[in-house]
XYZ file of C-alpha atoms in Angstrom:
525
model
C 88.541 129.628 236.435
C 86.100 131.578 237.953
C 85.509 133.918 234.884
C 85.345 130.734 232.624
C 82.592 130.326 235.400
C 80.644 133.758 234.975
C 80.679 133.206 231.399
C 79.128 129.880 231.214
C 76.713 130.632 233.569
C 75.627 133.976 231.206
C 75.525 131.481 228.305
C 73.139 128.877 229.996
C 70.598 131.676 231.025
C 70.523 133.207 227.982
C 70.040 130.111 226.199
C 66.893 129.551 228.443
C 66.021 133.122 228.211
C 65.759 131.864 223.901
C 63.820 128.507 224.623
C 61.314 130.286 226.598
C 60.262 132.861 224.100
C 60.834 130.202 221.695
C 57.867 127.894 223.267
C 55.855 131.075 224.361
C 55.575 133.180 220.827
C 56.414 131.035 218.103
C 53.310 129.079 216.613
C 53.279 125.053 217.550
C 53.353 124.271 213.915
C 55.976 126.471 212.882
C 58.103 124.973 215.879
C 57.246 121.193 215.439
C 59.059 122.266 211.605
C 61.697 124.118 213.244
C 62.654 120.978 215.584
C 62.322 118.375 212.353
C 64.464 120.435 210.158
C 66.990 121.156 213.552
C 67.243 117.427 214.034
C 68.058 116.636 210.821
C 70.934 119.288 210.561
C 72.504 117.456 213.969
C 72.364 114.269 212.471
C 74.498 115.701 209.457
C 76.833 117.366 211.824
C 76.709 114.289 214.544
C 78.966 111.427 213.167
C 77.987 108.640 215.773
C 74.900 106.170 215.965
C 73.551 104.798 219.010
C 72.006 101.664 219.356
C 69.374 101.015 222.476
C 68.867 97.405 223.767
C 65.891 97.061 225.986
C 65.617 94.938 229.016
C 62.230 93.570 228.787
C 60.887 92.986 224.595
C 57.234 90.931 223.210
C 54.084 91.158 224.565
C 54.462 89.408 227.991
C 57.519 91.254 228.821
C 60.007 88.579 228.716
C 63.286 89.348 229.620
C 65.566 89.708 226.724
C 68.613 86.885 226.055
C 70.554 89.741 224.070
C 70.021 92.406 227.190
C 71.273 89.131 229.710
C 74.163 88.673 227.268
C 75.395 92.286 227.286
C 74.960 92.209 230.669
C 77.234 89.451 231.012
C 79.547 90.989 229.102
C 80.074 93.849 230.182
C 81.021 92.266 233.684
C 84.522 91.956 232.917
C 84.382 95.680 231.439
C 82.696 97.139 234.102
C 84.957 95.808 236.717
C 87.867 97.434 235.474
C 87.376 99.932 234.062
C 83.634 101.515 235.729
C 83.759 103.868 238.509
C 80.118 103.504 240.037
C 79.330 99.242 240.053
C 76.380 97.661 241.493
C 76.358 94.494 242.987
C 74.030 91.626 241.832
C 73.404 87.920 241.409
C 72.049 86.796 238.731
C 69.651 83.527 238.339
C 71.444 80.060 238.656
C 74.706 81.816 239.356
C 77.486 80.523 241.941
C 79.033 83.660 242.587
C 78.145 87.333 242.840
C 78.209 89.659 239.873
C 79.336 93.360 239.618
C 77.843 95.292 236.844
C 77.165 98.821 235.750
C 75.801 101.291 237.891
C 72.114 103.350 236.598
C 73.687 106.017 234.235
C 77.233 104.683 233.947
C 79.267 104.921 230.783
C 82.305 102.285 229.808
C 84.560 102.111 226.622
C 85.455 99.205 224.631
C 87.770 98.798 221.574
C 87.161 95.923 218.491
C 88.895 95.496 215.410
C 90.733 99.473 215.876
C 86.977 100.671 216.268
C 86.318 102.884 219.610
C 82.669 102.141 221.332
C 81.139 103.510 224.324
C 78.108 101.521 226.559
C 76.082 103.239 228.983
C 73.626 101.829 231.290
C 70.326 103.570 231.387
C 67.123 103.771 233.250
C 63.762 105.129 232.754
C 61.875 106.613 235.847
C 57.669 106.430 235.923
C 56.749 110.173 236.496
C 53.878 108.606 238.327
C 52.554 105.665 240.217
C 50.389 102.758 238.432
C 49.121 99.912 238.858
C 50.453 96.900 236.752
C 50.845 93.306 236.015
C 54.357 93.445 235.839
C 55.706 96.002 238.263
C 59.400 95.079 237.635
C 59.180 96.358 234.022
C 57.764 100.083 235.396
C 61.757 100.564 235.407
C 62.745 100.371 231.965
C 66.261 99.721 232.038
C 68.711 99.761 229.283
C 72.277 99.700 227.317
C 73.204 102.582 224.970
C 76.072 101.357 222.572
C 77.803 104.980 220.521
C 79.914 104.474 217.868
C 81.191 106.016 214.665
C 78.868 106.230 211.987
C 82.289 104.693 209.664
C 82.277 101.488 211.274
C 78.480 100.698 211.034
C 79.109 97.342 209.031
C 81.733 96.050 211.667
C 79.185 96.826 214.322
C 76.127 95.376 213.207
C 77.300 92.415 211.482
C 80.431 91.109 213.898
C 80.868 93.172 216.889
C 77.238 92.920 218.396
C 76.911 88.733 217.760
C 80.843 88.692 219.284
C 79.435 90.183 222.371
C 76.470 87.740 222.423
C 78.149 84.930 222.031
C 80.923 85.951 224.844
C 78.087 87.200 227.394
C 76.471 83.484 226.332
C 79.781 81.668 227.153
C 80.296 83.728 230.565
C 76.960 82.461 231.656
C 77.212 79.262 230.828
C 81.113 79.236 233.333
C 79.187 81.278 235.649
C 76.283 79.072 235.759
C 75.101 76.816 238.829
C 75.339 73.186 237.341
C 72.471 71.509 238.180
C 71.440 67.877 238.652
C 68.073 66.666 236.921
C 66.084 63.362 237.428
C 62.904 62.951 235.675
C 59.454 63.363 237.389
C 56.635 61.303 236.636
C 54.354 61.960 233.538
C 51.251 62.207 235.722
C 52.936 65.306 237.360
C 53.773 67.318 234.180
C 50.787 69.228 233.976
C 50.545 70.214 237.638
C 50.825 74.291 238.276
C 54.258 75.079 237.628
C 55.740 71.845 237.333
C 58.336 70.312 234.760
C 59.501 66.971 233.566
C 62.582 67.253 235.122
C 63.331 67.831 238.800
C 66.811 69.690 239.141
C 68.806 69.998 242.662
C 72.220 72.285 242.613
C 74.972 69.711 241.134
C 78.048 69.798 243.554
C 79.981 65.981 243.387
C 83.823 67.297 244.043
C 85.130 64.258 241.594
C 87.406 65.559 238.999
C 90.065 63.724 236.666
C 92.916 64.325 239.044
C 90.931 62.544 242.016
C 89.323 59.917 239.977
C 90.808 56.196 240.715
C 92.527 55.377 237.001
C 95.547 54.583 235.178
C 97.232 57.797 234.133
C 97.456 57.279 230.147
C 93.674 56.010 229.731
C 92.476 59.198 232.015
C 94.679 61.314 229.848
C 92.725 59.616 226.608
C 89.568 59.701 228.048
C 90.154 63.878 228.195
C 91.332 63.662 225.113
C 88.275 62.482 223.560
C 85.951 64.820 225.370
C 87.556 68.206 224.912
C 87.719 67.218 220.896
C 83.871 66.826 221.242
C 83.243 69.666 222.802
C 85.398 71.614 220.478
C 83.829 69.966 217.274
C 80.588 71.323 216.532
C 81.800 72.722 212.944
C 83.305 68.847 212.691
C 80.113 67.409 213.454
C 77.678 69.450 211.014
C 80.575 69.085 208.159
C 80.156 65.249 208.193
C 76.372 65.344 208.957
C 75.727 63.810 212.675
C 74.097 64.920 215.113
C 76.659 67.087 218.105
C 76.304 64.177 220.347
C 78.434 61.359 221.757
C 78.001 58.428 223.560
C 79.811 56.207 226.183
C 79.211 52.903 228.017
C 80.878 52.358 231.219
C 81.403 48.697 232.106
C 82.781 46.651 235.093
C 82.088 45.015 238.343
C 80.209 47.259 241.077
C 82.556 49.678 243.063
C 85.030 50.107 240.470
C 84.041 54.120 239.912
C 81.460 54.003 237.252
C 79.558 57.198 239.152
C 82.545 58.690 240.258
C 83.304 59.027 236.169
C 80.277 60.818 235.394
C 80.843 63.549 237.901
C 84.425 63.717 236.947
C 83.317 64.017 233.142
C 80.774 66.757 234.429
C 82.956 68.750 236.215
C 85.579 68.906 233.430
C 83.350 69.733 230.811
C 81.079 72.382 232.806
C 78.024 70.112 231.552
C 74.857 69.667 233.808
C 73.792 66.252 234.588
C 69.872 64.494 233.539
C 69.873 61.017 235.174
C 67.097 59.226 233.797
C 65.041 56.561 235.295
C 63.330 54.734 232.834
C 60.947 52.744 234.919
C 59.308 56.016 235.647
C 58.545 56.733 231.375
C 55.590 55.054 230.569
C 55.910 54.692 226.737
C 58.091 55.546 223.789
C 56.188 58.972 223.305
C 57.227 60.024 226.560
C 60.959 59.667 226.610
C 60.790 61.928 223.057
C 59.493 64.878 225.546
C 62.371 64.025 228.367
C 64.579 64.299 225.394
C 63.359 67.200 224.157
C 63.054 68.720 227.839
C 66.815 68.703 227.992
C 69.170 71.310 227.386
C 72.552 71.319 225.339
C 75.700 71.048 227.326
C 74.525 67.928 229.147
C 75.304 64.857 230.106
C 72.136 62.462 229.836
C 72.991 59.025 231.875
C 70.698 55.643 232.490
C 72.763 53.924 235.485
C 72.167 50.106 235.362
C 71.341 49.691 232.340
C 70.691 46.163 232.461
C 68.538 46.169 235.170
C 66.565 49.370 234.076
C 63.652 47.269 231.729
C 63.730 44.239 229.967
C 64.174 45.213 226.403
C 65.604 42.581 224.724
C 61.978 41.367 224.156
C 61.825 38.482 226.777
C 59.315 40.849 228.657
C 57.415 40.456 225.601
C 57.268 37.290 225.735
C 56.684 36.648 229.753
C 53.872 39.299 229.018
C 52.328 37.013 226.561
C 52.511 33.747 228.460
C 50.672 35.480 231.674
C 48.260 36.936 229.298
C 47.506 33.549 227.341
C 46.978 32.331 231.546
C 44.696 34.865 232.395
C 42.470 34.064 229.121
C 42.137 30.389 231.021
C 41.781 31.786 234.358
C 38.347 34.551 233.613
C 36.792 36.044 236.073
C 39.346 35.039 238.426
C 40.218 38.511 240.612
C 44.068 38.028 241.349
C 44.243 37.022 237.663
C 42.593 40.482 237.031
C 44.809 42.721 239.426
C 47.955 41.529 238.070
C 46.898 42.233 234.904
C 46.154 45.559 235.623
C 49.260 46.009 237.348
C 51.105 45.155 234.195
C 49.504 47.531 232.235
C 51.088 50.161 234.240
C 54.402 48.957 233.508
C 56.806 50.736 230.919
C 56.192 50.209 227.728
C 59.432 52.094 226.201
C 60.984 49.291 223.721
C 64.511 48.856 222.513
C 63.032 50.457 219.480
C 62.600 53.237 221.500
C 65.902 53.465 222.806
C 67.465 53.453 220.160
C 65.774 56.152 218.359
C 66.084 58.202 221.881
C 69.640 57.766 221.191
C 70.681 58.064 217.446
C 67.356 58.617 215.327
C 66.168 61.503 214.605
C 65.078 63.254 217.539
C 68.244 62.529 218.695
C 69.307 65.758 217.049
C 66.603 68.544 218.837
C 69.478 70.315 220.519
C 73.642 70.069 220.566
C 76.277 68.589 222.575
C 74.931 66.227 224.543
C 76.837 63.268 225.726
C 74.712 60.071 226.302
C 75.918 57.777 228.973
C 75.078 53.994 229.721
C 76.395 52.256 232.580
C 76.272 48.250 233.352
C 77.794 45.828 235.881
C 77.154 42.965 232.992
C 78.002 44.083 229.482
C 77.057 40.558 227.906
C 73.576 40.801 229.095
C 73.284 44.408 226.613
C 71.911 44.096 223.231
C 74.514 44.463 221.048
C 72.532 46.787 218.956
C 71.912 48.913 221.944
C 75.982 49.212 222.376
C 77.268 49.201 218.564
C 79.754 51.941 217.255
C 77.752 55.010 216.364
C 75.470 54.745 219.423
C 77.891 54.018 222.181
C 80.585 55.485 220.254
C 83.488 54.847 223.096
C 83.288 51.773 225.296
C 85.331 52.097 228.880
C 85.850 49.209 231.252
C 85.936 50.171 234.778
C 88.487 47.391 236.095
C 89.989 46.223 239.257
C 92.340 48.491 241.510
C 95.747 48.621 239.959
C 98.756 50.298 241.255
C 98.800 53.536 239.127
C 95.189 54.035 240.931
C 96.002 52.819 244.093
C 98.882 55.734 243.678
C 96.068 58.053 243.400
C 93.998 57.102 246.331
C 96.879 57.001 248.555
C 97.622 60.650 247.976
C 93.657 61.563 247.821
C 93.218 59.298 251.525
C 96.495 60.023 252.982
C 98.562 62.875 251.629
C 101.756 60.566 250.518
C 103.161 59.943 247.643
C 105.566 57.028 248.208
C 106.341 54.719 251.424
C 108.432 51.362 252.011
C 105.286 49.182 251.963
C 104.365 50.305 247.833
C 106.251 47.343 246.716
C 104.385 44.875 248.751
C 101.038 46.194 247.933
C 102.464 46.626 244.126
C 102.818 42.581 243.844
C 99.693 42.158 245.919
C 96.849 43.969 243.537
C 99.005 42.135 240.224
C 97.458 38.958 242.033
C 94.111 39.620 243.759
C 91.495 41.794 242.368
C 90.070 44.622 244.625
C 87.650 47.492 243.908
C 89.130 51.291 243.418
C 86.338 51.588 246.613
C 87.334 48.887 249.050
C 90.708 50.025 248.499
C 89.534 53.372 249.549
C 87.956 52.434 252.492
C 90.765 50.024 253.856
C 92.873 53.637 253.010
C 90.505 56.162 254.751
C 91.259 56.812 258.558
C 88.699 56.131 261.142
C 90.232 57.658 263.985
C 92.562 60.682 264.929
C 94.964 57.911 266.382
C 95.589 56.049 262.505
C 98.396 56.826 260.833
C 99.467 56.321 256.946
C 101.736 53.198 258.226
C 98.357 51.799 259.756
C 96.306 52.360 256.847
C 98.384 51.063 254.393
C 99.296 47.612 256.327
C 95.306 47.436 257.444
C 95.129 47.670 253.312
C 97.951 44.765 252.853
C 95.840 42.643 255.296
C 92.570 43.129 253.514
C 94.282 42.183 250.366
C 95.380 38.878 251.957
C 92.279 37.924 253.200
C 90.675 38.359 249.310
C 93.601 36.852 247.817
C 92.976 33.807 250.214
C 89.044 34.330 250.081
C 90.032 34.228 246.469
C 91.838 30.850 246.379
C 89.295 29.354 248.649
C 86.582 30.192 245.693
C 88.447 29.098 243.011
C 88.916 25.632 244.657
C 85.094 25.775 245.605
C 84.586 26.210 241.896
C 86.728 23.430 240.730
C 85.457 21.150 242.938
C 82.027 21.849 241.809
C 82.608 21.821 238.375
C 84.364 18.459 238.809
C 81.580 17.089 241.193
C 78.638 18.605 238.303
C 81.070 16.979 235.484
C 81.257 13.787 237.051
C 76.973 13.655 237.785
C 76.962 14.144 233.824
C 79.344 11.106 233.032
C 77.053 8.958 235.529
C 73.924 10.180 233.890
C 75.494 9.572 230.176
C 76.312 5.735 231.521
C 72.698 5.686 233.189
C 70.881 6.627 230.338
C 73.204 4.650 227.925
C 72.364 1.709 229.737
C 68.382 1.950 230.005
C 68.086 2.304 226.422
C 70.591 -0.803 226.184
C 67.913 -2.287 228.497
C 65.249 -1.310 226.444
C 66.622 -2.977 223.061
C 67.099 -6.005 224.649
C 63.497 -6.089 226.232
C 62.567 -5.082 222.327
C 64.508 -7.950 221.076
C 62.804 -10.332 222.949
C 59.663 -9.170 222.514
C 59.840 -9.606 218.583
C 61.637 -12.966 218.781
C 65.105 -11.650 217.813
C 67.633 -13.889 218.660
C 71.202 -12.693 218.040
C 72.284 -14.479 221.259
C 76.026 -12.910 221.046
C 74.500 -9.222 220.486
C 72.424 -10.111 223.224
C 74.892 -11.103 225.690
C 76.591 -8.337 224.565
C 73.794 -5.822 225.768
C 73.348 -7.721 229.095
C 76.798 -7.707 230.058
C 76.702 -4.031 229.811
C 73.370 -3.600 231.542
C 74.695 -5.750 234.303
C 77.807 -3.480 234.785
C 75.456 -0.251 234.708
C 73.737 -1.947 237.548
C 70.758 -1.744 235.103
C 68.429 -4.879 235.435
C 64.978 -5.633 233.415
């Protein structure tokens, strides 16, 4: 060893010994020659290409999305198989990242073909002053491979390692949750149209208040979308879906959307549609919104008017204030209206399904609505709302749920009793959660459940007590419309007898007839 030593240190000196007189006595043109014609020889002799991707590309040094990817790819690699890592984290990312140490070389294998990455950095010899002082670093990834596998390389491997650094990002990623900012704020120094706050709602399938085989369907249907973007461009529609949630308040409408976020790693844009002032606008929030999202209008109902009664409520006050001129409340509410929304079910719908509809992929489009009958059915027709779930009453598969959610148990003696209870009263999936959540150290499950059984007999009876309100009312209102049939049947009786004699008729039975009846309707002339 220490002759293999000597001899290698001989060979490096006298190799310097040779560059030295080489730069000192050889002229610089003969040697620029020398170095062209040497380089060219190597690359003959050298089998392998190398291919450099730069951290920072363009003219305002943006950060590249192909450096990112490889970065992200090489994660995994350099994990396992790196022996210098450097710890990192990486924008809108929930965890922390280990990558490649400076000057750190990993291997990788594709298709049979061998590949080596390094990571690389570039050192300013001196100090300078500069716009950008991050890219004075220039960092970078080496990829070496044999010269035989070019094709493989260029045309598969390096767009397979984009698209898997893409798809590690995207799991990585901290989901966000957007709402929409006002338009007069858009153009503010470094502001957006969408306000995002870190997305963190804990509601998943398994916790979520429904029967079993619908949950399973509801999955079902939104794995197959996400899965089905060569589906989607083969039959020509745009890579988006939508769903209306219906039912009476507290029966999880919310809860679904996390649960549907969560599953299918999709950030959420709630949109508030008073705050859009016109058609034009909600193109831009739509447009402002990125793929793998879930875009929802809560309430829809109750959101604007646009089954064009506003319309018409906006003409009547207008036709008002033409009588009432010069009149200043007249002129304030006017103004006042003209600062209302003026997005249109026209609108809406092309926001939905037209054709801006397809600027961007998977996106899932969500309405929800206490009162589906109040919806336009255009607004909710196959194609647009393409899957319509109703968000019902508490039944026992659910309540199986929240038991184990609330109380950790899985099956007691008091199941059946509550079974036959929720078949006869109907209770939200929520107040049955909160009769089931403990508010004390001292509860137990025994309490909970019979404080549950007593809160179901006070709806069932609350229940009863309604209905018979309800009957009696609609007996009481059907009985006012008999008496006002008989009323009114009598004054006009009244009145043709008061015309009779008036033009001299005298058809004394038909007469009779008509007091008789007038008499009995205690109707008198």
């Amino acid at each position: 060893m220490q002759g293999l030593f000597i001899q290698l240190s001989s060979a490096v000196g006298g190799l310097m010994i040779i560059m030295t007189l080489f730069r000192d006595h050889i002229p610089p043109h003969l040697r620029d020659l020398l170095e062209k014609y040497t380089s060219k020889l190597v690359r003959l002799l050298y089998p392998y290409i190398e291919i450099t991707f730069t951290e920072y590309t363009g003219e305002w040094f943006k950060k590249s999305d192909v450096y990112t990817a490889i970065q992200n790819y090489l994660t995994e690699k350099a994990t396992t198989r790196a022996k210098k890592l450097k710890a990192d984290t990486l924008k809108d990312s929930q965890s922390l990242i280990l990558t490649m140490a400076d000057n750190e070389e990993v291997t990788d294998e594709f298709q049979g073909a061998k590949l080596w990455w390094s990571s690389n950095k570039i050192v300013p010899r001196g100090m300078s002053l500069s716009f950008y002082p991050a890219t004075e670093e220039r960092r970078f990834y080496s990829l070496t491979f044999h010269k035989r596998h070019r094709d493989l390389i260029t045309d598969t491997y390096i767009k397979h390692v984009v698209n898997e650094g893409k798809a590690i990002a995207l799991k990585n990623r901290q989901r966000k949750l957007f709402t929409n900012n006002p338009s007069d704020n858009w153009y503010r120094y470094k502001s957006t149209k969408w306000s995002p706050v870190v997305f963190e709602h804990p509601a998943t399938f398994d916790t979520l208040a429904m029967e079993p085989k619908k949950k399973q369907e509801i999955m079902g249907d939104l794995k197959k979308f996400g899965e089905g973007k060569e589906y989607y461009k083969k039959i020509g529609k745009a890579w988006k879906r939508g769903y209306l949630l219906y039912g009476p308040p507290g029966t999880g409408k919310s809860t679904m959307i996390a649960a549907m976020a969560n599953f299918m790693s999709y950030d959420v844009y709630d949109l508030e549609l008073t705050t859009v002032k016109d058609n034009s606008e909600l193109r831009r929030l739509l447009i402002d919104t990125s793929s793998k999202s879930i875009i929802v209008i809560e309430d829809i109902d109750c959101s604007l008017d646009l089954t064009g009664q506003r319309k018409k409520a906006k003409k009547k006050d207008d036709d008002e204030d033409e009588e009432g001129k010069g009149d200043p409340a007249k002129k304030m509410k006017k103004e006042e209206e003209t600062k209302e929304s003026k997005v249109t079910l026209s609108g809406l719908l092309n926001f939905i399904d037209g054709i801006w509809s397809a600027c961007g992929g998977e996106r899932i489009i969500i309405f929800t609505t206490n009162f589906v009958d109040k919806l336009d059915p255009a607004l909710i027709r196959r194609g647009r709302m393409d899957k319509h779930i109703e968000m019902s009453y508490c039944c026992f598969e659910a309540f199986k749920v929240l038991v184990n959610n609330y109380l950790d148990v899985e099956s007691h003696p008091l199941f059946g009793m509550i079974e036959a209870m929720l078949k006869e009263t109907n209770m939200t999936p929520a107040d049955v959660a909160e009769n089931l959540m403990p508010k004390s150290g001292m509860e137990t499950p025994d309490t909970c459940l019979r404080s549950l059984i007593k809160a179901l007999e006070e709806a069932k009876g609350g229940a009863a007590r309604k209905k018979a309100e309800e009957e009696e009312e609609a007996k009481k209102k059907a009985e006012e419309e008999e008496e006002a049939k008989k009323k009114a049947k009598a004054k006009d009786a009244a009145k043709s007898i008061e015309g009779a004699k008036e033009n001299g008729v005298g058809a004394n039975g038909k007469l009779e007839e008509d007091k008789v009846n007038v008499k009995e309707n205690g109707v008198t002339n």
